[in-house]
Amino acid sequence: MAGWDVHTHLIPPTVLSAAHRGEFGLSIDHGSLVVGKERLPLGKLADPAALLQWIDEQQLDGAVVSVPPGLFRYDLGVEWAELVNQGLRELATPRLRVLGQLPLLDPAAPAVAASLAGEGVFSGFAIGTPSYSGLEPVWQVLDAVEAFTLIHPGHSDDERLESFYLTNLLGNPYETGLAAASLVFADVPGRFPGIRFCLCHGGGVTAALAGRWQRGIDTARPGISPLSLPVAAALRRFYVDDLVHDAAVLELVSATFGADRVLAGSDWPFPMGSSAVSAARAVAAEELTRPLAKEVVAR
């Protein structure tokens, strides 16, 4: 039994080349890619052969690759997305499936999504956790092509998280839960059922808060509009990876999203990832993450 790891990361070679040229505010310093205040150690992140070795060690068919979240950089628009996507094309092989970069907050994002979906190269898209306000045209395209759409948390701006590595230990799960809540309360899963959203890290805090969210709906809390689906049903339209580091939490995640919606995800090669993947949960990603090859016109 083999399958796919849906949550792995590589830095595209075009980004590394741009860093060596000092473009896009990037640089290389002491073996790290410097992106603003963030430093991404190169090593395995810049080595597709190391990821292929991981695939062999885990006896998988392959891995689904997205850029590290520090490279989403939505403020840089289409030019940055083009650079990243060209590098992802260069990484794509039968054993490495790639998730495209969208200039998510740029008006061109729907057209970029439609174009990438028709190439037959990208297996979907990876998006961060900025505000999702105004993204209806993007959701329309992703719905039309039934895109696998990995939601990976970005850096939280809460300064209280700077101690004890809480930016990752607490900030990342919170950011993922915030993204899920934004989608649920905007009725995106109900209105765009074709999008195959996949939440990283078991959905973050989502499973623990699902009942509270429904209580907010039931008691008509301010700012909540009627939804086409109750929270429990909406969450059953998401996929999640299984990277929660706790068997009891994995049981909760499986009960909340459905055991068949929990996929193998390692977060390779980051230290907060997993040292092994579940073969059974890796198999489920085979059909979900096949390269898209569907033409659609953005509205």
PDB file of C-alpha atoms in Angstrom:
ATOM      1  CA  MET A   1       0.000   0.000   0.000  1.00  0.00           C
ATOM      2  CA  ALA A   2       1.434   3.362  -1.029  1.00  0.00           C
ATOM      3  CA  GLY A   3       0.079   6.870  -1.354  1.00  0.00           C
ATOM      4  CA  TRP A   4       0.904  10.573  -1.093  1.00  0.00           C
ATOM      5  CA  ASP A   5       2.095  12.925   1.604  1.00  0.00           C
ATOM      6  CA  VAL A   6      -0.041  16.055   1.056  1.00  0.00           C
ATOM      7  CA  HIS A   7       2.000  18.441   3.204  1.00  0.00           C
ATOM      8  CA  THR A   8       5.633  18.908   2.217  1.00  0.00           C
ATOM      9  CA  HIS A   9       7.657  21.999   1.369  1.00  0.00           C
ATOM     10  CA  LEU A  10      10.395  23.019  -1.039  1.00  0.00           C
ATOM     11  CA  ILE A  11      11.803  26.400  -2.020  1.00  0.00           C
ATOM     12  CA  PRO A  12      11.451  26.749  -5.804  1.00  0.00           C
ATOM     13  CA  PRO A  13      14.766  27.110  -7.662  1.00  0.00           C
ATOM     14  CA  THR A  14      13.626  30.373  -9.241  1.00  0.00           C
ATOM     15  CA  VAL A  15      13.252  31.883  -5.765  1.00  0.00           C
ATOM     16  CA  LEU A  16      16.772  30.797  -4.860  1.00  0.00           C
ATOM     17  CA  SER A  17      18.107  32.348  -8.052  1.00  0.00           C
ATOM     18  CA  ALA A  18      16.280  35.602  -7.306  1.00  0.00           C
ATOM     19  CA  ALA A  19      17.772  35.610  -3.812  1.00  0.00           C
ATOM     20  CA  HIS A  20      21.289  35.230  -5.184  1.00  0.00           C
ATOM     21  CA  ARG A  21      20.570  38.248  -7.402  1.00  0.00           C
ATOM     22  CA  GLY A  22      19.156  40.220  -4.467  1.00  0.00           C
ATOM     23  CA  GLU A  23      15.713  40.567  -6.062  1.00  0.00           C
ATOM     24  CA  PHE A  24      12.301  40.818  -4.363  1.00  0.00           C
ATOM     25  CA  GLY A  25      13.989  41.762  -1.096  1.00  0.00           C
ATOM     26  CA  LEU A  26      15.545  38.293  -0.822  1.00  0.00           C
ATOM     27  CA  SER A  27      19.073  37.329   0.144  1.00  0.00           C
ATOM     28  CA  ILE A  28      21.162  34.310   1.116  1.00  0.00           C
ATOM     29  CA  ASP A  29      23.019  34.499   4.411  1.00  0.00           C
ATOM     30  CA  HIS A  30      24.949  31.721   6.154  1.00  0.00           C
ATOM     31  CA  GLY A  31      22.975  28.927   4.558  1.00  0.00           C
ATOM     32  CA  SER A  32      19.550  30.529   4.983  1.00  0.00           C
ATOM     33  CA  LEU A  33      17.125  32.258   2.664  1.00  0.00           C
ATOM     34  CA  VAL A  34      16.324  35.623   4.233  1.00  0.00           C
ATOM     35  CA  VAL A  35      12.755  36.801   3.589  1.00  0.00           C
ATOM     36  CA  GLY A  36      12.148  39.992   5.547  1.00  0.00           C
ATOM     37  CA  LYS A  37      12.491  39.058   9.226  1.00  0.00           C
ATOM     38  CA  GLU A  38      12.241  35.332   8.497  1.00  0.00           C
ATOM     39  CA  ARG A  39      15.153  32.999   7.855  1.00  0.00           C
ATOM     40  CA  LEU A  40      14.502  29.726   6.087  1.00  0.00           C
ATOM     41  CA  PRO A  41      17.402  27.266   6.470  1.00  0.00           C
ATOM     42  CA  LEU A  42      18.229  25.890   3.059  1.00  0.00           C
ATOM     43  CA  GLY A  43      19.523  22.317   3.262  1.00  0.00           C
ATOM     44  CA  LYS A  44      16.582  19.995   2.650  1.00  0.00           C
ATOM     45  CA  LEU A  45      14.233  22.867   1.751  1.00  0.00           C
ATOM     46  CA  ALA A  46      16.356  23.491  -1.323  1.00  0.00           C
ATOM     47  CA  ASP A  47      16.984  19.830  -2.136  1.00  0.00           C
ATOM     48  CA  PRO A  48      14.302  17.921  -4.098  1.00  0.00           C
ATOM     49  CA  ALA A  49      16.498  14.806  -3.949  1.00  0.00           C
ATOM     50  CA  ALA A  50      16.171  14.811  -0.153  1.00  0.00           C
ATOM     51  CA  LEU A  51      12.389  14.837  -0.475  1.00  0.00           C
ATOM     52  CA  LEU A  52      12.545  11.951  -2.940  1.00  0.00           C
ATOM     53  CA  GLN A  53      14.606  10.061  -0.382  1.00  0.00           C
ATOM     54  CA  TRP A  54      11.876  10.731   2.241  1.00  0.00           C
ATOM     55  CA  ILE A  55       9.299   9.368  -0.197  1.00  0.00           C
ATOM     56  CA  ASP A  56      11.342   6.193  -0.623  1.00  0.00           C
ATOM     57  CA  GLU A  57      11.861   5.802   3.126  1.00  0.00           C
ATOM     58  CA  GLN A  58       8.110   6.089   3.713  1.00  0.00           C
ATOM     59  CA  GLN A  59       7.344   3.746   0.797  1.00  0.00           C
ATOM     60  CA  LEU A  60       5.095   6.340  -0.800  1.00  0.00           C
ATOM     61  CA  ASP A  61       4.210   7.022  -4.410  1.00  0.00           C
ATOM     62  CA  GLY A  62       5.091  10.670  -3.987  1.00  0.00           C
ATOM     63  CA  ALA A  63       4.580  13.949  -2.175  1.00  0.00           C
ATOM     64  CA  VAL A  64       2.544  17.096  -2.729  1.00  0.00           C
ATOM     65  CA  VAL A  65       4.773  20.164  -2.570  1.00  0.00           C
ATOM     66  CA  SER A  66       3.902  23.701  -1.546  1.00  0.00           C
ATOM     67  CA  VAL A  67       6.156  26.634  -0.770  1.00  0.00           C
ATOM     68  CA  PRO A  68       6.942  27.442   2.868  1.00  0.00           C
ATOM     69  CA  PRO A  69       4.354  29.960   4.135  1.00  0.00           C
ATOM     70  CA  GLY A  70       6.975  32.691   4.388  1.00  0.00           C
ATOM     71  CA  LEU A  71       6.975  32.716   0.585  1.00  0.00           C
ATOM     72  CA  PHE A  72       3.268  33.456   0.087  1.00  0.00           C
ATOM     73  CA  ARG A  73       4.087  37.205   0.088  1.00  0.00           C
ATOM     74  CA  TYR A  74       0.721  38.409  -1.215  1.00  0.00           C
ATOM     75  CA  ASP A  75       1.834  42.017  -1.143  1.00  0.00           C
ATOM     76  CA  LEU A  76       4.067  41.329  -4.186  1.00  0.00           C
ATOM     77  CA  GLY A  77       1.211  40.423  -6.511  1.00  0.00           C
ATOM     78  CA  VAL A  78       1.378  38.772  -9.910  1.00  0.00           C
ATOM     79  CA  GLU A  79       5.103  39.194 -10.576  1.00  0.00           C
ATOM     80  CA  TRP A  80       5.987  37.227  -7.460  1.00  0.00           C
ATOM     81  CA  ALA A  81       3.405  34.521  -8.224  1.00  0.00           C
ATOM     82  CA  GLU A  82       4.867  34.106 -11.703  1.00  0.00           C
ATOM     83  CA  LEU A  83       8.372  33.651 -10.305  1.00  0.00           C
ATOM     84  CA  VAL A  84       7.217  31.063  -7.757  1.00  0.00           C
ATOM     85  CA  ASN A  85       5.039  29.160 -10.226  1.00  0.00           C
ATOM     86  CA  GLN A  86       7.837  28.875 -12.760  1.00  0.00           C
ATOM     87  CA  GLY A  87       9.991  27.304 -10.059  1.00  0.00           C
ATOM     88  CA  LEU A  88       7.177  24.941  -9.101  1.00  0.00           C
ATOM     89  CA  ARG A  89       6.869  23.855 -12.729  1.00  0.00           C
ATOM     90  CA  GLU A  90      10.561  22.985 -12.649  1.00  0.00           C
ATOM     91  CA  LEU A  91      10.025  20.895  -9.509  1.00  0.00           C
ATOM     92  CA  ALA A  92       7.023  18.948 -10.837  1.00  0.00           C
ATOM     93  CA  THR A  93       7.680  15.294 -11.658  1.00  0.00           C
ATOM     94  CA  PRO A  94       5.559  12.130 -11.541  1.00  0.00           C
ATOM     95  CA  ARG A  95       6.614  11.762  -7.878  1.00  0.00           C
ATOM     96  CA  LEU A  96       6.394  15.428  -6.872  1.00  0.00           C
ATOM     97  CA  ARG A  97       3.024  17.078  -7.349  1.00  0.00           C
ATOM     98  CA  VAL A  98       3.000  20.848  -6.918  1.00  0.00           C
ATOM     99  CA  LEU A  99       0.448  23.326  -5.573  1.00  0.00           C
ATOM    100  CA  GLY A 100       0.341  26.637  -7.391  1.00  0.00           C
ATOM    101  CA  GLN A 101       0.920  30.088  -5.952  1.00  0.00           C
ATOM    102  CA  LEU A 102      -1.910  32.616  -6.331  1.00  0.00           C
ATOM    103  CA  PRO A 103      -1.547  36.381  -6.033  1.00  0.00           C
ATOM    104  CA  LEU A 104      -4.471  35.923  -3.670  1.00  0.00           C
ATOM    105  CA  LEU A 105      -5.205  39.572  -2.841  1.00  0.00           C
ATOM    106  CA  ASP A 106      -4.595  40.877  -6.365  1.00  0.00           C
ATOM    107  CA  PRO A 107      -7.508  41.436  -8.791  1.00  0.00           C
ATOM    108  CA  ALA A 108      -5.721  39.118 -11.228  1.00  0.00           C
ATOM    109  CA  ALA A 109      -5.963  36.133  -8.860  1.00  0.00           C
ATOM    110  CA  PRO A 110      -9.024  34.512 -10.512  1.00  0.00           C
ATOM    111  CA  ALA A 111      -7.434  34.716 -13.964  1.00  0.00           C
ATOM    112  CA  VAL A 112      -4.161  33.288 -12.650  1.00  0.00           C
ATOM    113  CA  ALA A 113      -6.035  30.420 -10.989  1.00  0.00           C
ATOM    114  CA  ALA A 114      -7.946  29.681 -14.188  1.00  0.00           C
ATOM    115  CA  SER A 115      -4.752  29.710 -16.257  1.00  0.00           C
ATOM    116  CA  LEU A 116      -2.822  27.432 -13.895  1.00  0.00           C
ATOM    117  CA  ALA A 117      -5.733  25.003 -13.668  1.00  0.00           C
ATOM    118  CA  GLY A 118      -5.621  24.418 -17.412  1.00  0.00           C
ATOM    119  CA  GLU A 119      -1.905  23.610 -17.639  1.00  0.00           C
ATOM    120  CA  GLY A 120      -2.010  20.023 -16.463  1.00  0.00           C
ATOM    121  CA  VAL A 121       0.960  20.708 -14.167  1.00  0.00           C
ATOM    122  CA  PHE A 122      -0.498  21.917 -10.869  1.00  0.00           C
ATOM    123  CA  SER A 123      -2.426  19.650  -8.522  1.00  0.00           C
ATOM    124  CA  GLY A 124      -4.264  22.557  -6.959  1.00  0.00           C
ATOM    125  CA  PHE A 125      -3.228  25.551  -4.918  1.00  0.00           C
ATOM    126  CA  ALA A 126      -1.749  26.427  -1.543  1.00  0.00           C
ATOM    127  CA  ILE A 127      -3.046  29.538   0.187  1.00  0.00           C
ATOM    128  CA  GLY A 128      -2.206  31.289   3.428  1.00  0.00           C
ATOM    129  CA  THR A 129      -4.420  32.829   6.066  1.00  0.00           C
ATOM    130  CA  PRO A 130      -4.875  36.511   5.228  1.00  0.00           C
ATOM    131  CA  SER A 131      -8.333  38.060   5.238  1.00  0.00           C
ATOM    132  CA  TYR A 132     -10.514  36.189   2.768  1.00  0.00           C
ATOM    133  CA  SER A 133     -12.799  39.177   2.231  1.00  0.00           C
ATOM    134  CA  GLY A 134     -13.523  39.868  -1.428  1.00  0.00           C
ATOM    135  CA  LEU A 135     -12.360  36.485  -2.742  1.00  0.00           C
ATOM    136  CA  GLU A 136     -15.670  35.362  -4.250  1.00  0.00           C
ATOM    137  CA  PRO A 137     -14.237  35.423  -7.819  1.00  0.00           C
ATOM    138  CA  VAL A 138     -11.352  33.218  -6.681  1.00  0.00           C
ATOM    139  CA  TRP A 139     -13.705  30.742  -5.017  1.00  0.00           C
ATOM    140  CA  GLN A 140     -15.762  30.578  -8.209  1.00  0.00           C
ATOM    141  CA  VAL A 141     -12.743  29.444 -10.219  1.00  0.00           C
ATOM    142  CA  LEU A 142     -11.553  26.949  -7.613  1.00  0.00           C
ATOM    143  CA  ASP A 143     -15.070  25.546  -7.377  1.00  0.00           C
ATOM    144  CA  ALA A 144     -15.362  25.158 -11.148  1.00  0.00           C
ATOM    145  CA  VAL A 145     -12.129  23.147 -11.391  1.00  0.00           C
ATOM    146  CA  GLU A 146     -12.706  21.241  -8.116  1.00  0.00           C
ATOM    147  CA  ALA A 147      -9.310  22.370  -6.911  1.00  0.00           C
ATOM    148  CA  PHE A 148      -7.461  20.738  -4.048  1.00  0.00           C
ATOM    149  CA  THR A 149      -6.687  23.837  -1.960  1.00  0.00           C
ATOM    150  CA  LEU A 150      -4.273  23.475   0.939  1.00  0.00           C
ATOM    151  CA  ILE A 151      -4.707  26.111   3.640  1.00  0.00           C
ATOM    152  CA  HIS A 152      -1.435  26.643   5.475  1.00  0.00           C
ATOM    153  CA  PRO A 153      -1.183  29.079   8.388  1.00  0.00           C
ATOM    154  CA  GLY A 154       0.960  32.138   8.044  1.00  0.00           C
ATOM    155  CA  HIS A 155       2.669  34.134  10.754  1.00  0.00           C
ATOM    156  CA  SER A 156       0.379  35.576  13.440  1.00  0.00           C
ATOM    157  CA  ASP A 157       0.771  39.288  14.129  1.00  0.00           C
ATOM    158  CA  ASP A 158       0.009  38.846  17.856  1.00  0.00           C
ATOM    159  CA  GLU A 159       3.143  40.081  19.652  1.00  0.00           C
ATOM    160  CA  ARG A 160       2.194  38.120  22.785  1.00  0.00           C
ATOM    161  CA  LEU A 161       3.212  34.971  20.924  1.00  0.00           C
ATOM    162  CA  GLU A 162       6.854  35.956  20.582  1.00  0.00           C
ATOM    163  CA  SER A 163       7.886  34.037  23.728  1.00  0.00           C
ATOM    164  CA  PHE A 164       8.290  30.262  24.065  1.00  0.00           C
ATOM    165  CA  TYR A 165       7.971  29.620  20.304  1.00  0.00           C
ATOM    166  CA  LEU A 166       4.247  30.337  20.659  1.00  0.00           C
ATOM    167  CA  THR A 167       4.135  31.885  17.188  1.00  0.00           C
ATOM    168  CA  ASN A 168       4.216  28.295  15.980  1.00  0.00           C
ATOM    169  CA  LEU A 169       2.890  26.257  18.917  1.00  0.00           C
ATOM    170  CA  LEU A 170      -0.224  28.399  19.353  1.00  0.00           C
ATOM    171  CA  GLY A 171      -0.215  30.937  16.535  1.00  0.00           C
ATOM    172  CA  ASN A 172      -0.279  28.416  13.699  1.00  0.00           C
ATOM    173  CA  PRO A 173      -3.263  26.403  15.025  1.00  0.00           C
ATOM    174  CA  TYR A 174      -5.117  29.658  15.734  1.00  0.00           C
ATOM    175  CA  GLU A 175      -4.465  30.999  12.226  1.00  0.00           C
ATOM    176  CA  THR A 176      -5.799  27.806  10.668  1.00  0.00           C
ATOM    177  CA  GLY A 177      -8.900  27.935  12.866  1.00  0.00           C
ATOM    178  CA  LEU A 178      -9.439  31.566  11.916  1.00  0.00           C
ATOM    179  CA  ALA A 179      -9.243  30.646   8.232  1.00  0.00           C
ATOM    180  CA  ALA A 180     -11.738  27.812   8.710  1.00  0.00           C
ATOM    181  CA  ALA A 181     -14.120  30.050  10.656  1.00  0.00           C
ATOM    182  CA  SER A 182     -13.914  32.752   7.994  1.00  0.00           C
ATOM    183  CA  LEU A 183     -14.904  30.222   5.348  1.00  0.00           C
ATOM    184  CA  VAL A 184     -17.651  28.565   7.399  1.00  0.00           C
ATOM    185  CA  PHE A 185     -19.330  31.814   8.455  1.00  0.00           C
ATOM    186  CA  ALA A 186     -19.149  33.166   4.899  1.00  0.00           C
ATOM    187  CA  ASP A 187     -20.887  29.933   3.811  1.00  0.00           C
ATOM    188  CA  VAL A 188     -18.091  29.142   1.361  1.00  0.00           C
ATOM    189  CA  PRO A 189     -18.281  25.339   1.853  1.00  0.00           C
ATOM    190  CA  GLY A 190     -22.028  25.494   1.262  1.00  0.00           C
ATOM    191  CA  ARG A 191     -21.915  27.744  -1.782  1.00  0.00           C
ATOM    192  CA  PHE A 192     -18.766  26.342  -3.409  1.00  0.00           C
ATOM    193  CA  PRO A 193     -18.880  22.597  -2.720  1.00  0.00           C
ATOM    194  CA  GLY A 194     -16.427  21.792  -5.496  1.00  0.00           C
ATOM    195  CA  ILE A 195     -13.454  23.294  -3.652  1.00  0.00           C
ATOM    196  CA  ARG A 196     -11.485  20.605  -1.869  1.00  0.00           C
ATOM    197  CA  PHE A 197     -10.134  22.662   1.019  1.00  0.00           C
ATOM    198  CA  CYS A 198      -7.531  20.884   3.139  1.00  0.00           C
ATOM    199  CA  LEU A 199      -6.582  22.401   6.493  1.00  0.00           C
ATOM    200  CA  CYS A 200      -3.044  21.827   7.728  1.00  0.00           C
ATOM    201  CA  HIS A 201      -2.191  20.541  11.204  1.00  0.00           C
ATOM    202  CA  GLY A 202      -5.495  18.761  11.683  1.00  0.00           C
ATOM    203  CA  GLY A 203      -7.382  21.984  11.143  1.00  0.00           C
ATOM    204  CA  GLY A 204      -5.653  23.704  14.042  1.00  0.00           C
ATOM    205  CA  VAL A 205      -8.168  24.666  16.741  1.00  0.00           C
ATOM    206  CA  THR A 206     -11.190  24.064  14.501  1.00  0.00           C
ATOM    207  CA  ALA A 207     -12.399  20.717  15.852  1.00  0.00           C
ATOM    208  CA  ALA A 208     -12.299  21.962  19.445  1.00  0.00           C
ATOM    209  CA  LEU A 209     -14.408  25.022  18.574  1.00  0.00           C
ATOM    210  CA  ALA A 210     -16.996  23.552  16.200  1.00  0.00           C
ATOM    211  CA  GLY A 211     -19.666  23.282  18.907  1.00  0.00           C
ATOM    212  CA  ARG A 212     -19.057  26.834  20.066  1.00  0.00           C
ATOM    213  CA  TRP A 213     -19.424  28.109  16.513  1.00  0.00           C
ATOM    214  CA  GLN A 214     -22.766  26.323  16.172  1.00  0.00           C
ATOM    215  CA  ARG A 215     -23.904  27.809  19.491  1.00  0.00           C
ATOM    216  CA  GLY A 216     -23.158  31.248  18.094  1.00  0.00           C
ATOM    217  CA  ILE A 217     -25.414  30.511  15.147  1.00  0.00           C
ATOM    218  CA  ASP A 218     -28.175  29.018  17.283  1.00  0.00           C
ATOM    219  CA  THR A 219     -28.269  32.075  19.530  1.00  0.00           C
ATOM    220  CA  ALA A 220     -28.072  34.564  16.645  1.00  0.00           C
ATOM    221  CA  ARG A 221     -24.921  36.291  17.844  1.00  0.00           C
ATOM    222  CA  PRO A 222     -24.201  39.666  16.228  1.00  0.00           C
ATOM    223  CA  GLY A 223     -22.706  39.617  12.755  1.00  0.00           C
ATOM    224  CA  ILE A 224     -23.701  36.027  11.962  1.00  0.00           C
ATOM    225  CA  SER A 225     -25.875  35.535   8.879  1.00  0.00           C
ATOM    226  CA  PRO A 226     -27.947  32.423   8.151  1.00  0.00           C
ATOM    227  CA  LEU A 227     -25.921  29.623   6.571  1.00  0.00           C
ATOM    228  CA  SER A 228     -26.910  26.899   4.140  1.00  0.00           C
ATOM    229  CA  LEU A 229     -25.214  24.255   6.293  1.00  0.00           C
ATOM    230  CA  PRO A 230     -24.860  23.709  10.039  1.00  0.00           C
ATOM    231  CA  VAL A 231     -21.274  23.869  11.233  1.00  0.00           C
ATOM    232  CA  ALA A 232     -20.902  20.094  11.537  1.00  0.00           C
ATOM    233  CA  ALA A 233     -21.980  19.578   7.932  1.00  0.00           C
ATOM    234  CA  ALA A 234     -19.821  22.436   6.673  1.00  0.00           C
ATOM    235  CA  LEU A 235     -16.731  20.976   8.326  1.00  0.00           C
ATOM    236  CA  ARG A 236     -17.439  17.616   6.680  1.00  0.00           C
ATOM    237  CA  ARG A 237     -16.670  19.355   3.377  1.00  0.00           C
ATOM    238  CA  PHE A 238     -13.086  20.045   4.438  1.00  0.00           C
ATOM    239  CA  TYR A 239     -10.147  17.713   4.369  1.00  0.00           C
ATOM    240  CA  VAL A 240      -7.411  17.947   6.994  1.00  0.00           C
ATOM    241  CA  ASP A 241      -3.972  16.470   7.380  1.00  0.00           C
ATOM    242  CA  ASP A 242      -3.233  14.232  10.372  1.00  0.00           C
ATOM    243  CA  LEU A 243      -0.363  16.252  11.830  1.00  0.00           C
ATOM    244  CA  VAL A 244      -1.591  16.752  15.416  1.00  0.00           C
ATOM    245  CA  HIS A 245       0.992  14.825  17.511  1.00  0.00           C
ATOM    246  CA  ASP A 246      -1.711  13.450  19.817  1.00  0.00           C
ATOM    247  CA  ALA A 247      -3.807  10.288  19.391  1.00  0.00           C
ATOM    248  CA  ALA A 248      -6.774  11.718  21.324  1.00  0.00           C
ATOM    249  CA  VAL A 249      -6.810  14.846  19.169  1.00  0.00           C
ATOM    250  CA  LEU A 250      -6.631  12.704  16.045  1.00  0.00           C
ATOM    251  CA  GLU A 251      -9.762  10.902  17.233  1.00  0.00           C
ATOM    252  CA  LEU A 252     -11.529  14.256  17.673  1.00  0.00           C
ATOM    253  CA  VAL A 253     -10.368  15.423  14.255  1.00  0.00           C
ATOM    254  CA  SER A 254     -11.599  12.199  12.652  1.00  0.00           C
ATOM    255  CA  ALA A 255     -14.970  12.512  14.390  1.00  0.00           C
ATOM    256  CA  THR A 256     -15.328  16.169  13.371  1.00  0.00           C
ATOM    257  CA  PHE A 257     -14.256  16.026   9.728  1.00  0.00           C
ATOM    258  CA  GLY A 258     -14.803  12.328   9.015  1.00  0.00           C
ATOM    259  CA  ALA A 259     -12.150   9.626   9.089  1.00  0.00           C
ATOM    260  CA  ASP A 260     -12.167   9.490   5.290  1.00  0.00           C
ATOM    261  CA  ARG A 261     -11.296  13.215   5.147  1.00  0.00           C
ATOM    262  CA  VAL A 262      -8.082  12.888   7.173  1.00  0.00           C
ATOM    263  CA  LEU A 263      -4.999  12.737   4.934  1.00  0.00           C
ATOM    264  CA  ALA A 264      -1.352  11.970   5.620  1.00  0.00           C
ATOM    265  CA  GLY A 265       0.701  15.132   6.001  1.00  0.00           C
ATOM    266  CA  SER A 266       4.216  15.338   7.407  1.00  0.00           C
ATOM    267  CA  ASP A 267       5.202  19.034   7.055  1.00  0.00           C
ATOM    268  CA  TRP A 268       8.545  17.741   5.748  1.00  0.00           C
ATOM    269  CA  PRO A 269      11.267  18.906   6.416  1.00  0.00           C
ATOM    270  CA  PHE A 270      10.335  21.164   9.339  1.00  0.00           C
ATOM    271  CA  PRO A 271      11.109  20.147  12.964  1.00  0.00           C
ATOM    272  CA  MET A 272       7.439  20.430  13.984  1.00  0.00           C
ATOM    273  CA  GLY A 273       6.550  17.843  11.371  1.00  0.00           C
ATOM    274  CA  SER A 274       6.229  14.074  11.613  1.00  0.00           C
ATOM    275  CA  SER A 275       8.950  11.470  11.309  1.00  0.00           C
ATOM    276  CA  ALA A 276       6.562   9.024   9.605  1.00  0.00           C
ATOM    277  CA  VAL A 277       3.268   9.039   7.738  1.00  0.00           C
ATOM    278  CA  SER A 278       0.226   6.785   7.919  1.00  0.00           C
ATOM    279  CA  ALA A 279       0.103   4.499   4.894  1.00  0.00           C
ATOM    280  CA  ALA A 280      -3.684   4.194   5.108  1.00  0.00           C
ATOM    281  CA  ARG A 281      -4.213   7.954   5.205  1.00  0.00           C
ATOM    282  CA  ALA A 282      -1.662   8.485   2.416  1.00  0.00           C
ATOM    283  CA  VAL A 283      -3.681   6.393  -0.026  1.00  0.00           C
ATOM    284  CA  ALA A 284      -6.676   8.748   0.136  1.00  0.00           C
ATOM    285  CA  ALA A 285      -4.730  11.593  -1.473  1.00  0.00           C
ATOM    286  CA  GLU A 286      -4.063   9.798  -4.766  1.00  0.00           C
ATOM    287  CA  GLU A 287      -7.228  10.941  -6.562  1.00  0.00           C
ATOM    288  CA  LEU A 288      -7.534  14.276  -4.756  1.00  0.00           C
ATOM    289  CA  THR A 289      -4.152  15.596  -5.791  1.00  0.00           C
ATOM    290  CA  ARG A 290      -3.857  14.529  -9.409  1.00  0.00           C
ATOM    291  CA  PRO A 291      -2.768  17.455 -11.631  1.00  0.00           C
ATOM    292  CA  LEU A 292      -5.606  19.680 -12.748  1.00  0.00           C
ATOM    293  CA  ALA A 293      -6.295  19.887 -16.464  1.00  0.00           C
ATOM    294  CA  LYS A 294      -9.577  21.740 -16.674  1.00  0.00           C
ATOM    295  CA  GLU A 295     -10.020  24.985 -18.553  1.00  0.00           C
ATOM    296  CA  VAL A 296     -12.300  27.584 -17.064  1.00  0.00           C
ATOM    297  CA  VAL A 297     -12.869  31.245 -17.771  1.00  0.00           C
ATOM    298  CA  ALA A 298     -12.610  33.572 -14.779  1.00  0.00           C
ATOM    299  CA  ARG A 299     -15.597  35.858 -14.427  1.00  0.00           C
TER     300      ARG A 299
END
